[in-house]
């Protein structure tokens, strides 16, 4: 087991238990106590946990991955504004990919309600997005589901998902993110989900990240995209000016949606 996998498991145990002991992790993972101490030290340096004598405790509740049902009730107005803005990045007949998460789901809702969805094919690893499209049988929208292992956010990830994704090609991929780290990029708490997001980016002509301004205050484990790998970041006007300026210097396009703004059509 490589270090990133061990560290993901350590954070996973922290999310469920609130604290972990070096001796228990050493026995569970079959590695030396020194190796666990080194992993905990690296995670502590990243701000992902707090070291204590004999183990570690959770540093920040935002490190955990809430259930989809929980996230769907958070920052709804911000996500809605971002989703409406993102619809203008789709043209009728496009083949697009939509990742997991609640902002991506709201984007799918708005897209299907618009004329831009005519003839669109959607590749997704999101169970809620797939169910949404499938429930609207009269719409001229096709959906391809990746398959894979289900995460807490109702996303399908892992080798099966990555293999399906790798066999296809799309015009644009729309992805959410758990956190935005300057100057690193975009991160997820689940390393398998990060890998599947990377696979989706690899088959897309254009990558669009959908994320509200609160994600600039979060931290997470697995990097899935650098700023220079992303074409457009769509956020909301709650993003502070300092973070916005730094992000604009790193990414090709930063778009800030206004909650009371009617989305304009793009050419």
XYZ file of N, CA and C in Angstrom:
801
model
N 0.844 -1.193 0.000
C 0.000 0.000 0.000
C 0.882 1.247 0.000
N 0.645 2.152 -0.955
C 1.462 3.350 -1.062
C 1.016 4.386 -0.030
N 1.858 5.410 0.169
C 1.619 6.375 1.243
C 0.293 7.118 1.073
N -0.066 7.489 -0.169
C -1.313 8.233 -0.374
C -2.526 7.396 0.015
N -2.464 6.079 -0.233
C -3.564 5.200 0.153
C -3.644 5.068 1.671
N -2.476 4.931 2.320
C -2.467 4.863 3.791
C -3.032 6.137 4.390
N -2.611 7.268 3.846
C -3.057 8.543 4.395
C -4.553 8.742 4.188
N -5.062 8.278 3.052
C -6.512 8.349 2.833
C -7.244 7.512 3.876
N -6.717 6.327 4.184
C -7.346 5.463 5.183
C -7.264 6.077 6.579
N -6.149 6.721 6.883
C -6.016 7.384 8.185
C -7.075 8.472 8.335
N -7.251 9.288 7.299
C -8.266 10.341 7.350
C -9.672 9.752 7.404
N -9.864 8.634 6.713
C -11.168 7.971 6.749
C -11.497 7.500 8.162
N -10.514 6.914 8.844
C -10.729 6.474 10.229
C -11.000 7.674 11.139
N -10.322 8.778 10.886
C -10.550 9.984 11.685
C -11.975 10.494 11.518
N -12.482 10.450 10.287
C -13.833 10.954 10.040
C -14.879 10.143 10.792
N -14.642 8.840 10.929
C -15.628 7.987 11.595
C -15.407 7.895 13.099
N -14.144 8.035 13.539
C -13.834 7.838 14.956
C -13.517 9.128 15.698
N -13.036 10.136 14.978
C -12.663 11.386 15.622
C -11.241 11.406 16.138
N -10.645 10.217 16.332
C -9.262 10.113 16.802
C -8.716 8.748 16.403
N -7.402 8.666 16.216
C -6.757 7.395 15.881
C -5.484 7.246 16.702
N -5.101 5.982 16.952
C -3.871 5.690 17.673
C -2.866 5.045 16.731
N -1.607 5.383 16.900
C -0.551 4.869 16.034
C -0.475 3.351 16.110
N -0.559 2.800 17.319
C -0.438 1.341 17.465
C -1.564 0.613 16.736
N -2.776 1.125 16.834
C -3.913 0.481 16.166
C -3.780 0.560 14.648
N -3.373 1.734 14.146
C -3.203 1.899 12.699
C -2.083 1.007 12.179
N -1.017 0.886 12.948
C 0.102 0.041 12.552
C -0.344 -1.405 12.382
N -1.141 -1.895 13.321
C -1.638 -3.267 13.236
C -2.635 -3.428 12.095
N -3.524 -2.458 11.943
C -4.560 -2.545 10.912
C -3.977 -2.509 9.505
N -2.975 -1.649 9.294
C -2.418 -1.458 7.957
C -1.198 -2.334 7.693
N -0.702 -3.009 8.723
C 0.425 -3.915 8.537
C 1.737 -3.226 8.226
N 1.938 -2.049 8.808
C 3.193 -1.315 8.619
C 3.735 -0.927 9.985
N 4.958 -0.428 10.002
C 5.589 -0.085 11.274
C 4.987 1.177 11.876
N 5.160 1.324 13.180
C 4.703 2.530 13.866
C 5.421 3.759 13.319
N 6.685 3.596 12.936
C 7.444 4.714 12.368
C 6.807 5.204 11.068
N 6.335 4.263 10.245
C 5.677 4.639 8.989
C 4.402 5.425 9.264
N 3.618 4.978 10.245
C 2.386 5.687 10.596
C 2.705 7.079 11.135
N 3.749 7.177 11.966
C 4.141 8.496 12.488
C 4.507 9.438 11.349
N 5.212 8.906 10.347
C 5.603 9.732 9.206
C 4.373 10.183 8.416
N 3.412 9.272 8.220
C 2.178 9.644 7.516
C 1.418 10.719 8.285
N 1.305 10.537 9.589
C 0.591 11.509 10.418
C 1.305 12.858 10.393
N 2.628 12.826 10.403
C 3.399 14.069 10.351
C 3.147 14.813 9.044
N 3.116 14.080 7.925
C 2.867 14.706 6.625
C 1.453 15.284 6.557
N 0.481 14.551 7.075
C -0.897 15.036 7.075
C -1.050 16.251 7.985
N -0.320 16.247 9.090
C -0.348 17.392 9.997
C 0.249 18.628 9.337
N 1.346 18.441 8.594
C 1.983 19.563 7.895
C 1.046 20.174 6.853
N 0.148 19.357 6.311
C -0.832 19.840 5.330
C -2.068 20.436 6.003
N -2.124 20.358 7.327
C -3.269 20.891 8.047
C -4.480 19.980 8.047
N -4.277 18.691 7.727
C -5.398 17.766 7.587
C -5.766 17.058 8.888
N -4.887 17.115 9.878
C -5.178 16.545 11.188
C -4.283 17.214 12.222
N -4.525 16.901 13.485
C -3.706 17.430 14.578
C -3.025 16.281 15.291
N -1.701 16.348 15.386
C -0.956 15.301 16.086
C -1.124 15.442 17.597
N -1.301 14.318 18.259
C -1.308 14.267 19.716
C -0.424 13.101 20.131
N -0.133 13.013 21.420
C 0.727 11.933 21.896
C 0.103 10.573 21.596
N 0.802 9.770 20.811
C 0.342 8.420 20.501
C -0.624 8.310 19.347
N -0.935 9.446 18.673
C -1.884 9.355 17.566
C -2.237 10.697 16.971
N -3.508 10.865 16.599
C -3.953 12.102 15.954
C -5.444 12.287 16.175
N -5.876 13.535 16.084
C -7.294 13.861 16.168
C -7.672 14.708 14.961
N -8.963 14.817 14.701
C -9.443 15.587 13.562
C -9.108 17.057 13.735
N -8.577 17.654 12.669
C -8.223 19.073 12.720
C -9.366 19.955 12.269
N -10.190 19.459 11.338
C -11.204 20.312 10.720
C -12.335 19.438 10.221
N -13.560 19.715 10.646
C -14.696 18.896 10.236
C -14.948 18.959 8.737
N -14.425 19.994 8.066
C -14.621 20.112 6.628
C -13.809 19.089 5.842
N -12.924 18.368 6.521
C -12.158 17.327 5.844
C -13.033 16.134 5.491
N -14.086 15.924 6.238
C -14.947 14.777 5.985
C -15.790 15.020 4.744
N -16.217 13.924 4.149
C -17.072 14.002 2.973
C -18.509 13.756 3.408
N -19.338 14.806 3.499
C -20.725 14.616 3.938
C -21.507 13.785 2.927
N -22.587 13.189 3.403
C -23.477 12.469 2.510
C -24.087 13.428 1.491
N -24.456 12.897 0.323
C -25.067 13.718 -0.720
C -26.310 14.426 -0.191
N -27.107 13.714 0.597
C -28.341 14.295 1.135
C -28.060 15.473 2.053
N -26.921 15.440 2.741
C -26.535 16.546 3.623
C -26.024 17.721 2.794
N -25.139 17.444 1.848
C -24.566 18.511 1.023
C -25.621 19.217 0.182
N -26.665 18.488 -0.193
C -27.693 19.085 -1.048
C -28.465 20.192 -0.342
N -28.342 20.268 0.994
C -29.024 21.310 1.757
C -28.109 22.492 2.077
N -26.861 22.433 1.642
C -25.879 23.459 1.982
C -25.662 24.429 0.824
N -25.688 25.750 1.125
C -25.353 26.802 0.150
C -26.121 26.636 -1.160
N -27.404 26.359 -1.062
C -28.209 26.052 -2.247
C -28.251 27.231 -3.216
N -28.416 28.453 -2.707
C -28.515 29.624 -3.581
C -27.223 29.846 -4.366
N -26.093 29.638 -3.710
C -24.806 29.804 -4.391
C -24.655 28.770 -5.503
N -24.965 27.531 -5.187
C -24.843 26.457 -6.171
C -25.783 26.681 -7.349
N -26.964 27.193 -7.063
C -27.942 27.443 -8.122
C -27.436 28.514 -9.091
N -26.850 29.581 -8.555
C -26.318 30.647 -9.411
C -25.181 30.125 -10.286
N -24.303 29.327 -9.699
C -23.183 28.746 -10.445
C -23.698 27.817 -11.538
N -24.670 26.986 -11.187
C -25.217 26.018 -12.138
C -25.875 26.713 -13.326
N -26.633 27.777 -13.057
C -27.292 28.505 -14.147
C -26.265 29.114 -15.096
N -25.186 29.633 -14.540
C -24.128 30.209 -15.371
C -23.464 29.127 -16.227
N -23.295 27.942 -15.670
C -22.590 26.868 -16.373
C -23.357 26.343 -17.580
N -24.682 26.472 -17.565
C -25.493 25.966 -18.677
C -25.071 26.597 -20.002
N -24.621 27.844 -19.949
C -24.251 28.542 -21.182
C -22.990 27.970 -21.829
N -22.324 27.044 -21.150
C -21.124 26.408 -21.703
C -21.445 25.112 -22.445
N -22.732 24.853 -22.655
C -23.176 23.665 -23.382
C -23.933 24.103 -24.623
N -23.696 23.410 -25.736
C -24.426 23.664 -26.978
C -25.240 22.427 -27.340
N -26.384 22.602 -28.005
C -27.174 21.441 -28.428
C -26.322 20.452 -29.219
N -26.489 19.175 -28.915
C -25.734 18.139 -29.605
C -24.387 17.820 -28.999
N -23.982 18.544 -27.962
C -22.697 18.281 -27.310
C -22.683 16.914 -26.624
N -21.483 16.385 -26.477
C -21.249 15.235 -25.604
C -20.468 15.770 -24.412
N -21.048 15.669 -23.219
C -20.424 16.247 -22.037
C -20.290 15.198 -20.939
N -19.430 15.481 -19.976
C -19.302 14.649 -18.779
C -19.655 15.498 -17.572
N -20.365 14.902 -16.629
C -20.736 15.579 -15.388
C -20.271 14.716 -14.226
N -19.465 15.299 -13.347
C -18.952 14.573 -12.196
C -19.939 14.530 -11.050
N -19.446 14.080 -9.896
C -20.294 13.949 -8.729
C -20.449 15.253 -7.973
N -21.273 15.204 -6.925
C -21.465 16.372 -6.078
C -22.770 17.085 -6.348
N -23.160 17.927 -5.410
C -24.469 18.568 -5.493
C -24.502 19.748 -6.467
N -23.403 20.480 -6.610
C -23.396 21.579 -7.578
C -23.529 21.040 -8.997
N -22.826 19.952 -9.283
C -22.940 19.320 -10.600
C -24.358 18.805 -10.837
N -24.993 18.302 -9.787
C -26.369 17.813 -9.915
C -27.329 18.963 -10.243
N -27.176 20.087 -9.552
C -28.036 21.240 -9.826
C -27.788 21.762 -11.239
N -26.533 21.722 -11.675
C -26.216 22.087 -13.057
C -26.979 21.196 -14.034
N -26.995 19.888 -13.769
C -27.719 18.958 -14.641
C -29.208 19.292 -14.678
N -29.763 19.665 -13.536
C -31.176 20.048 -13.493
C -31.456 21.234 -14.407
N -30.641 22.279 -14.292
C -30.847 23.474 -15.109
C -30.599 23.189 -16.589
N -29.610 22.372 -16.877
C -29.309 22.044 -18.269
C -30.489 21.342 -18.925
N -31.052 20.359 -18.251
C -32.154 19.585 -18.821
C -33.388 20.456 -19.044
N -33.550 21.485 -18.223
C -34.689 22.389 -18.372
C -34.500 23.386 -19.510
N -33.290 23.481 -20.060
C -32.999 24.474 -21.093
C -33.023 23.859 -22.489
N -33.121 24.726 -23.486
C -33.097 24.273 -24.877
C -31.719 23.761 -25.277
N -30.704 24.142 -24.529
C -29.346 23.713 -24.856
C -29.128 22.217 -24.669
N -30.039 21.554 -23.980
C -29.879 20.117 -23.745
C -30.329 19.272 -24.930
N -30.915 19.888 -25.952
C -31.415 19.122 -27.094
C -30.288 18.334 -27.763
N -30.466 17.022 -27.831
C -29.486 16.175 -28.494
C -28.204 15.960 -27.723
N -28.168 16.350 -26.457
C -26.957 16.220 -25.651
C -26.813 14.791 -25.124
N -25.582 14.305 -25.104
C -25.255 13.031 -24.468
C -24.429 13.324 -23.224
N -24.830 12.736 -22.093
C -24.164 12.981 -20.817
C -23.486 11.710 -20.329
N -22.187 11.793 -20.126
C -21.437 10.751 -19.427
C -21.332 11.182 -17.973
N -21.704 10.316 -17.041
C -21.644 10.721 -15.638
C -21.277 9.559 -14.730
N -20.606 9.892 -13.641
C -20.357 8.926 -12.570
C -21.197 9.271 -11.346
N -22.186 10.152 -11.539
C -23.076 10.568 -10.461
C -24.391 9.802 -10.556
N -24.702 9.029 -9.538
C -25.969 8.293 -9.530
C -27.163 9.245 -9.553
N -27.174 10.327 -8.751
C -28.314 11.255 -8.814
C -28.503 11.886 -10.193
N -27.409 12.237 -10.872
C -27.532 12.815 -12.214
C -28.113 11.788 -13.179
N -27.631 10.559 -13.115
C -28.140 9.504 -13.999
C -29.627 9.265 -13.764
N -30.032 9.226 -12.497
C -31.446 9.006 -12.176
C -32.299 10.177 -12.643
N -31.768 11.390 -12.528
C -32.491 12.580 -12.978
C -32.764 12.512 -14.477
N -31.736 12.220 -15.256
C -31.891 12.163 -16.711
C -32.824 11.025 -17.103
N -32.658 9.879 -16.457
C -33.469 8.715 -16.792
C -34.942 8.942 -16.484
N -35.231 9.759 -15.480
C -36.622 10.001 -15.090
C -37.368 10.871 -16.097
N -36.623 11.560 -16.956
C -37.240 12.454 -17.943
C -37.175 11.797 -19.315
N -37.993 10.786 -19.505
C -37.916 9.965 -20.709
C -38.251 10.738 -21.977
N -39.002 11.815 -21.856
C -39.409 12.554 -23.044
C -38.320 13.493 -23.560
N -37.303 13.742 -22.750
C -36.247 14.662 -23.153
C -35.306 14.005 -24.153
N -34.778 14.827 -25.054
C -33.845 14.344 -26.066
C -32.429 14.368 -25.505
N -32.229 13.610 -24.416
C -30.938 13.549 -23.742
C -30.600 12.089 -23.475
N -29.390 11.681 -23.860
C -28.922 10.327 -23.571
C -27.937 10.376 -22.412
N -27.891 9.299 -21.626
C -26.981 9.255 -20.483
C -26.183 7.957 -20.505
N -24.890 8.070 -20.234
C -23.987 6.930 -20.091
C -23.468 6.949 -18.664
N -23.619 5.838 -17.945
C -23.189 5.753 -16.548
C -21.924 4.902 -16.472
N -20.960 5.359 -15.691
C -19.653 4.708 -15.677
C -19.640 3.353 -14.982
N -20.463 3.178 -13.941
C -20.280 2.029 -13.062
C -19.130 2.309 -12.106
N -18.930 1.421 -11.140
C -17.838 1.597 -10.196
C -18.282 1.473 -8.753
N -17.414 1.895 -7.842
C -17.659 1.829 -6.402
C -18.363 3.106 -5.955
N -19.393 2.975 -5.123
C -20.182 4.132 -4.689
C -19.516 4.819 -3.498
N -19.393 6.152 -3.578
C -18.846 6.943 -2.480
C -19.975 7.516 -1.625
N -19.595 8.217 -0.547
C -20.585 8.861 0.319
C -21.350 9.952 -0.418
N -20.760 10.498 -1.470
C -21.432 11.541 -2.240
C -22.206 10.967 -3.427
N -22.436 9.637 -3.397
C -23.200 8.954 -4.447
C -22.534 9.055 -5.818
N -21.201 9.056 -5.808
C -20.439 9.028 -7.052
C -19.884 7.629 -7.271
N -19.684 7.270 -8.530
C -19.117 5.980 -8.895
C -17.655 6.187 -9.275
N -16.759 5.477 -8.601
C -15.328 5.710 -8.779
C -14.588 4.377 -8.867
N -13.282 4.458 -9.071
C -12.458 3.260 -9.073
C -12.114 2.773 -10.467
N -11.425 1.633 -10.562
C -10.924 1.126 -11.849
C -12.004 0.908 -12.902
N -13.177 0.418 -12.494
C -14.247 0.193 -13.475
C -14.686 1.516 -14.087
N -14.920 2.509 -13.231
C -15.315 3.831 -13.726
C -14.237 4.415 -14.632
N -12.990 4.313 -14.205
C -11.894 4.897 -14.978
C -11.755 4.235 -16.351
N -11.988 2.920 -16.409
C -11.872 2.205 -17.683
C -12.960 2.640 -18.658
N -14.186 2.773 -18.168
C -15.287 3.227 -19.026
C -15.009 4.638 -19.529
N -14.603 5.510 -18.627
C -14.309 6.895 -19.005
C -13.223 6.946 -20.073
N -12.178 6.150 -19.891
C -11.043 6.181 -20.810
C -11.356 5.728 -22.219
N -12.495 5.073 -22.410
C -12.858 4.579 -23.742
C -13.682 5.585 -24.537
N -13.939 6.757 -23.955
C -14.845 7.724 -24.578
C -14.149 9.064 -24.805
N -14.890 9.981 -25.416
C -14.396 11.336 -25.657
C -15.556 12.306 -25.489
N -15.318 13.459 -24.836
C -16.383 14.442 -24.631
C -15.887 15.834 -24.991
N -16.848 16.717 -25.264
C -16.500 18.111 -25.556
C -16.068 18.851 -24.295
N -16.880 18.715 -23.232
C -16.626 19.457 -21.996
C -16.937 18.584 -20.794
N -16.104 18.681 -19.756
C -16.394 18.015 -18.491
C -16.670 19.079 -17.437
N -17.713 18.849 -16.645
C -18.100 19.747 -15.559
C -17.886 19.008 -14.240
N -17.014 19.552 -13.397
C -16.642 18.887 -12.152
C -16.804 19.815 -10.959
N -17.225 19.245 -9.840
C -17.179 19.965 -8.582
C -15.843 19.716 -7.906
N -15.645 20.316 -6.745
C -14.417 20.106 -5.990
C -14.703 20.271 -4.507
N -13.929 19.580 -3.684
C -14.088 19.694 -2.235
C -13.353 20.907 -1.691
N -12.233 21.252 -2.331
C -11.475 22.411 -1.869
C -10.644 22.993 -3.002
N -10.333 24.288 -2.859
C -9.471 25.000 -3.797
C -8.263 25.498 -3.014
N -7.088 25.070 -3.438
C -5.858 25.422 -2.734
C -4.944 26.212 -3.661
N -4.617 27.435 -3.268
C -3.702 28.275 -4.050
C -2.295 28.113 -3.485
N -1.301 27.747 -4.316
C -1.359 27.609 -5.777
C -1.498 26.169 -6.269
N -1.847 25.211 -5.388
C -1.836 23.800 -5.769
C -2.883 23.469 -6.824
N -4.162 23.763 -6.523
C -5.210 23.425 -7.467
C -6.465 22.951 -6.765
N -7.087 21.895 -7.299
C -8.399 21.437 -6.861
C -8.272 20.036 -6.266
N -8.908 19.835 -5.099
C -8.673 18.614 -4.335
C -9.964 17.943 -3.889
N -9.846 16.638 -3.616
C -10.933 15.815 -3.103
C -10.437 15.031 -1.888
N -11.321 14.687 -0.949
C -10.903 13.864 0.186
C -10.739 12.396 -0.173
N -11.376 11.962 -1.256
C -11.347 10.563 -1.676
C -10.389 10.417 -2.856
N -9.306 9.668 -2.664
C -8.296 9.544 -3.715
C -8.832 8.827 -4.947
N -9.773 7.898 -4.763
C -10.369 7.213 -5.912
C -11.236 8.166 -6.724
N -11.984 9.025 -6.035
C -12.803 10.005 -6.747
C -11.922 11.004 -7.484
N -10.808 11.379 -6.867
C -9.867 12.277 -7.533
C -9.334 11.638 -8.812
N -9.035 10.341 -8.755
C -8.518 9.642 -9.932
C -9.554 9.584 -11.048
N -10.815 9.358 -10.694
C -11.869 9.315 -11.711
C -12.092 10.692 -12.321
N -12.021 11.739 -11.507
C -12.120 13.102 -12.044
C -10.973 13.381 -13.018
N -9.783 12.919 -12.674
C -8.636 13.091 -13.568
C -8.871 12.363 -14.891
N -9.459 11.169 -14.813
C -9.756 10.409 -16.030
C -10.746 11.164 -16.908
N -11.758 11.780 -16.294
C -12.730 12.558 -17.062
C -12.071 13.759 -17.736
N -11.181 14.420 -17.024
C -10.465 15.543 -17.624
C -9.628 15.091 -18.813
N -9.094 13.880 -18.717
C -8.228 13.367 -19.772
C -8.929 13.103 -21.087
N -10.259 12.955 -21.074
C -10.993 12.685 -22.315
C -11.755 13.910 -22.808
N -11.595 15.047 -22.125
C -12.384 16.242 -22.443
C -11.557 17.277 -23.201
N -12.210 17.951 -24.148
C -11.566 19.068 -24.835
C -11.503 20.301 -23.942
N -12.425 20.384 -22.981
C -12.488 21.547 -22.095
C -12.926 21.102 -20.707
N -12.301 21.690 -19.672
C -12.640 21.372 -18.283
C -13.202 22.605 -17.594
N -14.380 22.442 -16.979
C -15.031 23.518 -16.235
C -15.230 23.051 -14.795
N -14.721 23.824 -13.842
C -14.882 23.523 -12.422
C -16.014 24.377 -11.860
N -16.948 23.730 -11.162
C -18.079 24.413 -10.532
C -17.874 24.377 -9.025
N -17.671 25.535 -8.404
C -17.367 25.538 -6.975
C -17.740 26.864 -6.326
N -18.412 26.810 -5.187
C -18.768 28.055 -4.503
C -17.582 28.578 -3.694
N -17.692 29.822 -3.247
C -16.542 30.509 -2.643
C -16.082 29.890 -1.328
N -16.930 29.110 -0.666
C -16.524 28.520 0.613
C -15.421 27.486 0.445
N -15.256 26.946 -0.769
C -14.260 25.891 -0.988
C -12.831 26.424 -0.927
N -12.662 27.742 -1.034
C -11.324 28.325 -0.892
C -10.878 28.297 0.569
N -11.813 28.024 1.492
C -11.475 27.966 2.913
C -11.311 26.530 3.403
N -11.477 25.563 2.508
C -11.385 24.150 2.884
C -10.019 23.587 2.516
N -9.746 22.408 3.042
C -8.540 21.692 2.655
C -8.903 20.233 2.436
N -8.085 19.526 1.694
C -8.391 18.138 1.390
C -7.118 17.398 1.004
N -7.253 16.114 0.695
C -6.091 15.238 0.554
C -5.558 15.110 -0.862
N -6.436 14.799 -1.817
C -5.981 14.346 -3.136
C -6.186 15.395 -4.217
N -5.100 15.808 -4.829
C -5.148 16.766 -5.933
C -5.616 16.057 -7.201
N -6.632 16.624 -7.873
C -7.055 16.034 -9.141
C -6.844 16.968 -10.326
N -6.586 18.254 -10.065
C -6.350 19.178 -11.177
C -5.529 20.367 -10.714
N -4.504 20.704 -11.501
C -3.792 21.955 -11.291
C -4.570 23.076 -11.978
N -4.280 24.298 -11.609
C -4.971 25.430 -12.217
C -4.747 25.484 -13.725
N -3.522 25.170 -14.162
C -3.231 25.275 -15.591
C -3.859 24.150 -16.413
N -4.494 23.179 -15.745
C -5.192 22.108 -16.454
C -6.677 22.414 -16.636
N -7.122 23.526 -16.075
C -8.542 23.877 -16.080
C -8.776 25.066 -17.011
N -9.829 24.993 -17.805
C -10.148 26.083 -18.721
C -10.963 27.178 -18.044
N -11.966 26.773 -17.259
C -12.864 27.754 -16.640
C -13.219 27.323 -15.226
N -13.188 28.276 -14.311
C -13.709 28.076 -12.957
C -14.925 28.977 -12.810
N -16.062 28.385 -12.470
C -17.276 29.162 -12.228
C -17.570 29.112 -10.735
N -17.536 30.279 -10.096
C -17.832 30.387 -8.677
C -18.904 31.461 -8.494
N -19.013 31.999 -7.291
C -20.020 33.021 -7.017
C -19.347 34.300 -6.544
N -20.106 35.382 -6.503
C -19.529 36.681 -6.176
C -19.234 36.853 -4.690
N -19.401 35.786 -3.911
C -18.984 35.825 -2.518
C -17.495 35.595 -2.343
N -16.803 35.250 -3.422
C -15.358 35.025 -3.353
C -14.650 36.346 -3.074
N -13.784 36.365 -2.059
C -13.106 37.601 -1.697
C -12.151 38.043 -2.802
N -11.899 39.338 -2.862
C -11.134 39.926 -3.965
C -9.709 39.388 -4.039
N -9.104 39.112 -2.890
C -7.734 38.604 -2.876
C -7.659 37.217 -3.503
N -8.575 36.335 -3.102
C -8.596 34.983 -3.666
C -8.949 35.014 -5.146
N -9.872 35.913 -5.514
C -10.261 36.028 -6.917
C -9.083 36.476 -7.774
N -8.327 37.455 -7.287
C -7.178 37.961 -8.044
C -6.116 36.880 -8.214
N -5.830 36.143 -7.149
C -4.836 35.070 -7.232
C -5.293 33.972 -8.189
N -6.586 33.649 -8.129
C -7.108 32.595 -8.998
C -7.050 33.013 -10.455
N -7.378 34.262 -10.742
C -7.335 34.753 -12.129
C -5.922 34.690 -12.700
N -4.926 34.827 -11.851
C -3.541 34.746 -12.313
C -3.107 33.315 -12.605
N -3.885 32.344 -12.130
C -3.490 30.943 -12.255
C -4.322 30.159 -13.261
N -5.565 30.586 -13.492
C -6.476 29.829 -14.339
C -6.798 30.631 -15.595
N -7.224 29.955 -16.644
C -7.500 30.633 -17.912
C -8.689 31.579 -17.806
N -9.740 31.154 -17.084
C -10.940 31.990 -16.964
C -11.597 31.751 -15.611
N -11.896 32.832 -14.907
C -12.668 32.777 -13.671
C -13.951 33.561 -13.884
N -15.088 32.908 -13.669
C -16.397 33.535 -13.829
C -17.088 33.532 -12.471
N -17.578 34.701 -12.048
C -18.273 34.815 -10.770
C -19.756 35.079 -11.024
N -20.582 34.129 -10.638
C -22.022 34.244 -10.844
C -22.646 35.061 -9.718
N -23.676 35.832 -10.069
C -24.427 36.623 -9.097
C -25.752 35.934 -8.821
N -26.135 35.864 -7.558
C -27.344 35.138 -7.199
C -28.599 35.736 -7.817
N -28.616 37.052 -8.018
C -29.814 37.705 -8.554
C -29.696 37.992 -10.047
N -28.719 37.373 -10.697
C -28.461 37.645 -12.110
C -29.127 36.602 -12.994
N -29.772 37.049 -14.052
C -30.288 36.145 -15.069
C -29.151 35.816 -16.028
N -28.903 34.544 -16.221
C -27.772 34.127 -17.038
C -27.941 34.574 -18.480
N -26.897 35.185 -19.015
C -26.919 35.606 -20.411
C -26.458 34.465 -21.302
N -26.971 34.442 -22.496
C -26.579 33.420 -23.454
C -25.182 33.704 -23.985
N -24.361 32.664 -24.081
C -23.039 32.796 -24.677
C -23.118 32.390 -26.133
N -22.245 32.997 -26.924
C -22.195 32.629 -28.346
C -21.540 31.268 -28.499
